[in-house]
Protein backbone atom coordinates (compact mmCIF):
# COMPACT_ATOMS: atom_id res chain seq x y z
CA MET A 1 0.03 0.00 0.02
CA ASN A 2 1.11 3.53 -0.75
CA PRO A 3 2.61 4.95 2.53
CA PHE A 4 0.78 8.27 2.09
CA TYR A 5 -2.48 6.44 1.68
CA HIS A 6 -1.81 4.59 4.92
CA ARG A 7 -1.20 7.99 6.72
CA ILE A 8 -4.51 9.28 5.18
CA TYR A 9 -6.42 6.27 6.49
CA LYS A 10 -4.83 6.78 9.94
CA VAL A 11 -5.98 10.43 10.05
CA VAL A 12 -9.53 9.61 8.86
CA ARG A 13 -9.90 6.84 11.49
CA HIS A 14 -9.34 9.63 14.09
CA ILE A 15 -12.33 11.67 12.94
CA PRO A 16 -14.90 11.18 15.65
CA LYS A 17 -18.48 10.08 14.96
CA GLY A 18 -20.64 13.16 14.26
CA ARG A 19 -17.72 15.31 13.01
CA VAL A 20 -16.24 15.95 9.61
CA ALA A 21 -12.92 17.04 8.05
CA THR A 22 -12.04 18.40 4.66
CA TYR A 23 -9.90 16.63 2.08
CA GLY A 24 -7.34 19.46 2.45
CA LEU A 25 -7.16 19.18 6.20
CA VAL A 26 -6.69 15.43 6.06
CA ALA A 27 -3.89 15.91 3.50
CA ARG A 28 -2.23 18.50 5.81
CA LEU A 29 -2.54 16.21 8.91
CA ALA A 30 -1.14 13.35 6.89
CA GLY A 31 1.93 15.33 6.14
CA ARG A 32 1.28 16.57 2.62
CA PRO A 33 -0.42 20.00 2.45
CA GLY A 34 -1.99 20.59 -0.88
CA ALA A 35 -2.61 16.96 -1.65
CA ALA A 36 -6.49 17.07 -1.20
CA ARG A 37 -7.10 15.26 -4.48
CA THR A 38 -4.83 12.43 -3.37
CA VAL A 39 -6.97 12.09 -0.29
CA GLY A 40 -9.95 11.69 -2.54
CA TRP A 41 -8.18 9.07 -4.64
CA ALA A 42 -7.09 7.17 -1.43
CA LEU A 43 -10.62 7.15 -0.03
CA SER A 44 -12.02 5.97 -3.48
CA ALA A 45 -9.55 3.09 -3.42
CA LEU A 46 -10.87 1.66 -0.14
CA PRO A 47 -12.48 -1.77 -0.23
CA ASP A 48 -16.15 -2.00 0.59
CA ASP A 49 -15.43 -3.70 3.95
CA SER A 50 -12.95 -1.05 5.19
CA ASP A 51 -13.12 0.32 8.72
CA VAL A 52 -12.04 3.79 7.49
CA PRO A 53 -15.01 6.23 7.98
CA TRP A 54 -14.60 7.74 4.48
CA TRP A 55 -18.03 9.48 4.63
CA ARG A 56 -16.63 11.93 7.28
CA VAL A 57 -14.53 13.70 4.65
CA LEU A 58 -16.02 16.57 2.71
CA ASN A 59 -14.79 19.28 0.37
CA ALA A 60 -13.53 22.67 1.49
CA ALA A 61 -17.07 24.12 1.29
CA GLY A 62 -18.39 21.47 3.58
CA ARG A 63 -20.22 19.60 0.77
CA ILE A 64 -20.24 16.06 -0.39
CA SER A 65 -17.88 15.95 -3.40
CA LEU A 66 -19.29 12.76 -4.95
CA SER A 67 -21.63 13.33 -7.89
CA GLY A 68 -25.32 13.73 -6.92
CA ALA A 69 -26.14 10.92 -9.41
CA ASP A 70 -23.72 8.62 -7.63
CA HIS A 71 -25.24 6.15 -5.18
CA ASN A 72 -22.29 6.80 -2.82
CA SER A 73 -23.29 10.49 -2.28
CA VAL A 74 -26.65 9.26 -1.02
CA VAL A 75 -24.93 6.79 1.22
CA GLN A 76 -22.47 9.39 2.48
CA ARG A 77 -25.28 11.83 3.39
CA ALA A 78 -27.32 9.13 5.12
CA LEU A 79 -24.30 8.02 7.16
CA LEU A 80 -23.55 11.56 8.23
CA LEU A 81 -27.21 12.21 9.12
CA ARG A 82 -27.22 9.03 11.17
CA GLU A 83 -24.24 10.38 13.17
CA GLY A 84 -26.05 13.63 13.88
CA VAL A 85 -24.34 15.84 11.27
CA LYS A 86 -26.76 18.52 10.08
CA PHE A 87 -26.90 19.82 6.47
CA ALA A 88 -27.98 23.39 5.61
CA PRO A 89 -30.75 23.70 3.08
CA GLY A 90 -28.13 24.28 0.34
CA GLY A 91 -26.50 20.95 1.19
CA ALA A 92 -23.39 22.20 3.07
CA VAL A 93 -22.29 21.10 6.51
CA ASN A 94 -21.28 24.01 8.85
CA LEU A 95 -17.59 23.23 9.43
CA ALA A 96 -17.45 25.59 12.39
CA THR A 97 -20.00 23.42 14.10
CA PHE A 98 -19.16 19.89 12.79
CA GLY A 99 -15.55 20.31 11.71
CA TRP A 100 -12.80 18.21 13.37
CA PRO A 101 -10.62 19.24 14.93
CA ALA A 102 -12.67 22.30 15.77
CA GLU A 103 -9.70 24.64 16.14
CA ALA A 104 -8.86 23.96 12.44
CA TYR A 105 -12.04 25.64 11.42
CA ASP A 106 -12.13 28.53 13.90
CA SER A 107 -10.06 30.75 11.61
CA VAL A 108 -12.25 29.77 8.58
CA ALA A 109 -15.35 30.82 10.59
CA ALA A 110 -13.71 34.04 11.59
CA ALA A 111 -12.68 34.85 8.06
CA ARG A 112 -16.22 34.21 6.83
CA ARG A 113 -17.54 36.72 9.45
CA GLY A 114 -15.44 39.24 7.58
CA LEU A 115 -13.56 42.38 8.39
CA ALA A 116 -16.63 44.08 9.69
CA SER A 117 -16.68 41.86 12.84
CA SER A 118 -12.95 42.28 13.43
CA ARG A 119 -13.29 46.08 13.13
CA LYS A 120 -16.17 45.94 15.54
CA ALA A 121 -14.06 43.92 17.96
CA ARG A 122 -11.25 46.45 17.79
CA ARG A 123 -13.68 49.28 18.41
CA LEU A 124 -15.17 47.47 21.44
CA LYS A 125 -11.70 46.78 22.79
CA ARG A 126 -10.72 50.48 22.49
CA ALA A 127 -13.93 51.51 24.11
CA ARG A 128 -13.15 49.31 27.18
CA ARG A 129 -9.81 51.01 27.74
């Protein structure tokens, strides 16, 4: 087996039930930042009887990357729902809520709140002085 695939599987096995990680984060934690596609290939190479929870890995937008016409996308969504992962009406999972490890997604959530909130925080901090 490809040694990098082995590291990918090890990382994915650590994702707790009810949590998700992105392909990119799995690649980074496995020691190869920027190898998100390789994570996808490794997960698609898993045998059907594997103990690796492949369904807990989503794309950077928190969406299932498998084609909607693909049976596996239906299976992936069902497995995540069974574990308590919630999907927004548009089909994305909130990574700030369900992402693992949570601290990996804190900066993403902060960036999405935008500069307005950081400016507001600075103003509040100055006002407290």
